Backbone as ProteinMPNN parsed JSONL, in Angstrom:
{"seq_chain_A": "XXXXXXXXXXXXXXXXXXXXXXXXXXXXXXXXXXXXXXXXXXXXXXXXXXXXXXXXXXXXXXXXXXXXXXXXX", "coords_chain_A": {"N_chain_A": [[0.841, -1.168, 0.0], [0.206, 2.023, -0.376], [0.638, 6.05, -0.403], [2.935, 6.116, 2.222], [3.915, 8.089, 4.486], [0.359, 9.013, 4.666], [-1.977, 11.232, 2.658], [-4.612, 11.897, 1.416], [-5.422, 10.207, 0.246], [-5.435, 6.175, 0.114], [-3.676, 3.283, -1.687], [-3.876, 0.341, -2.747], [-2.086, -2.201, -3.914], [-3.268, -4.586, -5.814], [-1.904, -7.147, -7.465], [-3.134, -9.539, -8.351], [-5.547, -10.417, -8.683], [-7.077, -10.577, -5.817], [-10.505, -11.356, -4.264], [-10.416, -8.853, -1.934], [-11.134, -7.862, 1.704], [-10.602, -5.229, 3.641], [-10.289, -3.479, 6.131], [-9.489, -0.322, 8.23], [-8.262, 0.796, 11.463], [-8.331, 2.935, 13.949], [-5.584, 4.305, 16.836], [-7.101, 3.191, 19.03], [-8.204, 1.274, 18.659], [-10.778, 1.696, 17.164], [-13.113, 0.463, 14.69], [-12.755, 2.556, 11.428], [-12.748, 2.264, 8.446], [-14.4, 0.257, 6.423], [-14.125, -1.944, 3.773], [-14.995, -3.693, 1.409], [-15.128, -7.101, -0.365], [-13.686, -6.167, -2.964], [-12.27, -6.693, -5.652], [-10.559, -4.883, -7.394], [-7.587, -4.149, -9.507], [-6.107, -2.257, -8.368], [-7.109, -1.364, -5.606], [-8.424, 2.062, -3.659], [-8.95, 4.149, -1.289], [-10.227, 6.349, -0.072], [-9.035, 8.92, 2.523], [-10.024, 11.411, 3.581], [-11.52, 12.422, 5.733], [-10.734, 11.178, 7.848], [-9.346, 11.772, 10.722], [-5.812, 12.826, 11.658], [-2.824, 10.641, 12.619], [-1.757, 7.629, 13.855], [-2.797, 4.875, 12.266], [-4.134, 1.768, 11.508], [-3.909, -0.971, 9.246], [-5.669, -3.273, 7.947], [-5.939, -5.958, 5.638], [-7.372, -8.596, 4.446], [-7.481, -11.381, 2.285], [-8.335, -13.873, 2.435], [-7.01, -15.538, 1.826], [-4.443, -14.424, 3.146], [-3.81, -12.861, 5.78], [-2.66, -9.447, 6.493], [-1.431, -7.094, 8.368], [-1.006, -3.883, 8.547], [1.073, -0.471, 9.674], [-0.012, 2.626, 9.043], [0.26, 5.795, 8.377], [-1.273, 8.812, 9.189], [-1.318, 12.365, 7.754]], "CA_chain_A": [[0.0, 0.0, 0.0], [1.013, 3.693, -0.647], [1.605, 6.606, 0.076], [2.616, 5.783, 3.6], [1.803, 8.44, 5.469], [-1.16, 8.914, 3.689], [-2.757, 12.673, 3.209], [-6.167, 11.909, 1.555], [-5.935, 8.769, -0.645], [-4.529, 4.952, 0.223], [-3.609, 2.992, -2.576], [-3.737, -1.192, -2.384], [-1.839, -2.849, -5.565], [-4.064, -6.374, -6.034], [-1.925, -7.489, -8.653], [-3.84, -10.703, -8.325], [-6.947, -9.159, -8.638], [-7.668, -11.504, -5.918], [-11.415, -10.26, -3.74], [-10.14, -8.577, -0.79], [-11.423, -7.224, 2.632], [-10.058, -3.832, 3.916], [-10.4, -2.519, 7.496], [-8.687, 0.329, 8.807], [-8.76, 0.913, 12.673], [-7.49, 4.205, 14.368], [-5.11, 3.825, 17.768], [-7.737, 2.991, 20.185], [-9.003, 0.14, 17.99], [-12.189, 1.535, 16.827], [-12.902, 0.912, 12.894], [-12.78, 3.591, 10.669], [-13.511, 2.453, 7.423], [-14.506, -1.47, 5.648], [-14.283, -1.705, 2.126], [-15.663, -5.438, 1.483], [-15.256, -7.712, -1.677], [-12.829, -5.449, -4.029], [-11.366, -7.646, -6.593], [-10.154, -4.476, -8.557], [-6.254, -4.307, -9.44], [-5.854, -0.774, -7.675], [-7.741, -0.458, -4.696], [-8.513, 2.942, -3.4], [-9.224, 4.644, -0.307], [-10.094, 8.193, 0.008], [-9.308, 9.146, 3.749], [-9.915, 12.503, 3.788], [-12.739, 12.682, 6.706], [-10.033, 10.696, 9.393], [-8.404, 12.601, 11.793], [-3.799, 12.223, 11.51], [-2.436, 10.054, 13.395], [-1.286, 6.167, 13.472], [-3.596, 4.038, 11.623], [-3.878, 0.231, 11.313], [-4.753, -1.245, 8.404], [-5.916, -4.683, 7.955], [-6.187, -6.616, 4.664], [-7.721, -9.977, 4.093], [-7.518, -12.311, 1.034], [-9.052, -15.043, 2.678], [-5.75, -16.939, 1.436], [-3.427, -14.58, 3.643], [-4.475, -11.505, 6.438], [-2.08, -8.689, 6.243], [-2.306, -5.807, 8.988], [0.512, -2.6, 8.225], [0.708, 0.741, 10.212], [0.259, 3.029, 8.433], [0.396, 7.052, 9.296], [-2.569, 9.764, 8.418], [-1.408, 12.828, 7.675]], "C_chain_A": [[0.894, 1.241, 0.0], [0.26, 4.844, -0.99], [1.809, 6.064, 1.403], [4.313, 7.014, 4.223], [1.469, 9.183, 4.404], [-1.835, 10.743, 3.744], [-4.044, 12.525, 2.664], [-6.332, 10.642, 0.684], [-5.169, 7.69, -0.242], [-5.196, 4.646, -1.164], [-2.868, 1.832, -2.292], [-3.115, -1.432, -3.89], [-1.994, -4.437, -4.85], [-3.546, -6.765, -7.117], [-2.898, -8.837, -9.43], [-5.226, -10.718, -9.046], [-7.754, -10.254, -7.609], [-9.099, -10.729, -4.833], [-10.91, -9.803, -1.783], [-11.156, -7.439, -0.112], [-10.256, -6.316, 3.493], [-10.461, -3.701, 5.187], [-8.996, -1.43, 7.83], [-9.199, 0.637, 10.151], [-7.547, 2.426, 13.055], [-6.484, 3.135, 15.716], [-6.083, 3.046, 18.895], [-8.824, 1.874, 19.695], [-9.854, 0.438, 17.321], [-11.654, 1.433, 15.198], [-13.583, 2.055, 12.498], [-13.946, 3.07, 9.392], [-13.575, 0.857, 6.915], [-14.993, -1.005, 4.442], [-13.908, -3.395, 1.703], [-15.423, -6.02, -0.39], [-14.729, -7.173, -2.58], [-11.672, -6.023, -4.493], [-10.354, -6.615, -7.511], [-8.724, -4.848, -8.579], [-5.467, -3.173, -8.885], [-6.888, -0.612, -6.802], [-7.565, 0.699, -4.178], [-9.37, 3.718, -2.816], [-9.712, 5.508, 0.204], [-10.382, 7.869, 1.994], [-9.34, 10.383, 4.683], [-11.105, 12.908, 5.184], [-12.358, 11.618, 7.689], [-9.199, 11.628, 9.684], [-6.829, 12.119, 11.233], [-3.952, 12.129, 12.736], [-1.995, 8.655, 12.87], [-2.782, 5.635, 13.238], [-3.049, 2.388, 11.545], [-4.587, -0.479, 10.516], [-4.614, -3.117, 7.982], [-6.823, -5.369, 6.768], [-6.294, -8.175, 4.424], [-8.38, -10.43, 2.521], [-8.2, -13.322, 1.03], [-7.854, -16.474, 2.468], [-4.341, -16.15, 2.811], [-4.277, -13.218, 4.387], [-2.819, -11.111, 6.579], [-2.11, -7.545, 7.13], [-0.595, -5.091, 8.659], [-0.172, -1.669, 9.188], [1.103, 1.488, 9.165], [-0.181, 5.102, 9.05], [-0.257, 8.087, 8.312], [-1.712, 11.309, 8.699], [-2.486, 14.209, 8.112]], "O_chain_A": [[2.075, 1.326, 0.337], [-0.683, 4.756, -1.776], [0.827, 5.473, 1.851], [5.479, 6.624, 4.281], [2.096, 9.783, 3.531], [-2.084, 11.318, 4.803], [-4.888, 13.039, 3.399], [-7.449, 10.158, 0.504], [-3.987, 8.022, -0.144], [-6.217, 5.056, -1.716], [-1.732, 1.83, -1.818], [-3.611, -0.91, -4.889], [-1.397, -5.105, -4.007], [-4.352, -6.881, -8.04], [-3.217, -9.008, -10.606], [-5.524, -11.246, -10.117], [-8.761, -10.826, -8.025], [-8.88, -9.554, -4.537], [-11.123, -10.447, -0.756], [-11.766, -6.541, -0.694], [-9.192, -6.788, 3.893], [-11.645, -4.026, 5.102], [-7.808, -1.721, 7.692], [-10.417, 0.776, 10.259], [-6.45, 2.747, 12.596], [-6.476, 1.905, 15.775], [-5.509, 2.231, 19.617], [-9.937, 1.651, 20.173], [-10.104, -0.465, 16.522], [-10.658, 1.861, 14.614], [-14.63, 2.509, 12.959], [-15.158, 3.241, 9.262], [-12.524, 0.252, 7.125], [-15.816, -0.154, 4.105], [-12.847, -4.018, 1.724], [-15.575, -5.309, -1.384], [-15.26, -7.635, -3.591], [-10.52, -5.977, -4.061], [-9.497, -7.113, -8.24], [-8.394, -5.763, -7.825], [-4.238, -3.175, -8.951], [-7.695, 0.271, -7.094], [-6.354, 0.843, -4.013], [-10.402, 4.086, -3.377], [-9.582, 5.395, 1.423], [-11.205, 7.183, 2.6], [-8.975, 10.528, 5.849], [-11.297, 14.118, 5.297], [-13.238, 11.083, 8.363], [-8.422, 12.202, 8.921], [-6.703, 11.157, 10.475], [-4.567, 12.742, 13.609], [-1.863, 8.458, 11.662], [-3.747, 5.951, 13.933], [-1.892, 1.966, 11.532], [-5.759, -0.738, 10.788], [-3.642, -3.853, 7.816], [-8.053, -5.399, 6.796], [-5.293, -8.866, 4.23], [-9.342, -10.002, 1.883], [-8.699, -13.807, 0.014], [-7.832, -17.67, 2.762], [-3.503, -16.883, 3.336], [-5.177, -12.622, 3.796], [-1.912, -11.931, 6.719], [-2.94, -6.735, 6.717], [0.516, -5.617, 8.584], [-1.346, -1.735, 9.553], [2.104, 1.314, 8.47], [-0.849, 5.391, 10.043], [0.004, 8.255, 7.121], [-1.417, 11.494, 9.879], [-2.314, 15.313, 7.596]]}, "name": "protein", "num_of_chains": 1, "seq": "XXXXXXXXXXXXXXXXXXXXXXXXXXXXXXXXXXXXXXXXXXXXXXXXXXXXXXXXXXXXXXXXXXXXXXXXX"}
């Protein structure tokens, strides 16, 4: 994923295109945002309406889960 840190857009490369689940959670656990079933080959995020700070973002394939920190601008 990229940019990292992030000022209003994340950007997933699925070269796979395989269907992935998205969560992002702020520090204090709560979720932010789920973005469900997106097979494209560029997922994309807009996270312009979260607060900056540390972010935790958590990607599932169903074949492999993936969590990164990633930092909001």
């Amino acid at each position: 994923c990229y940019p990292n840190p992030i000022t209003e857009i994340l950007t997933i490369q699925n070269p796979d295109q395989q269907l992935l689940n998205v969560e992002i959670y702020d520090i204090y656990g709560q979720l932010l945002i789920v973005e469900k079933n997106n097979s494209e080959k560029i997922v994309t995020i807009g996270l312009s309406n979260i607060n900056s700070g540390l972010l935790f973002l958590r990607i599932d394939s169903g074949v492999r889960l993936i969590t990164l920190n990633v930092l909001k601008q």
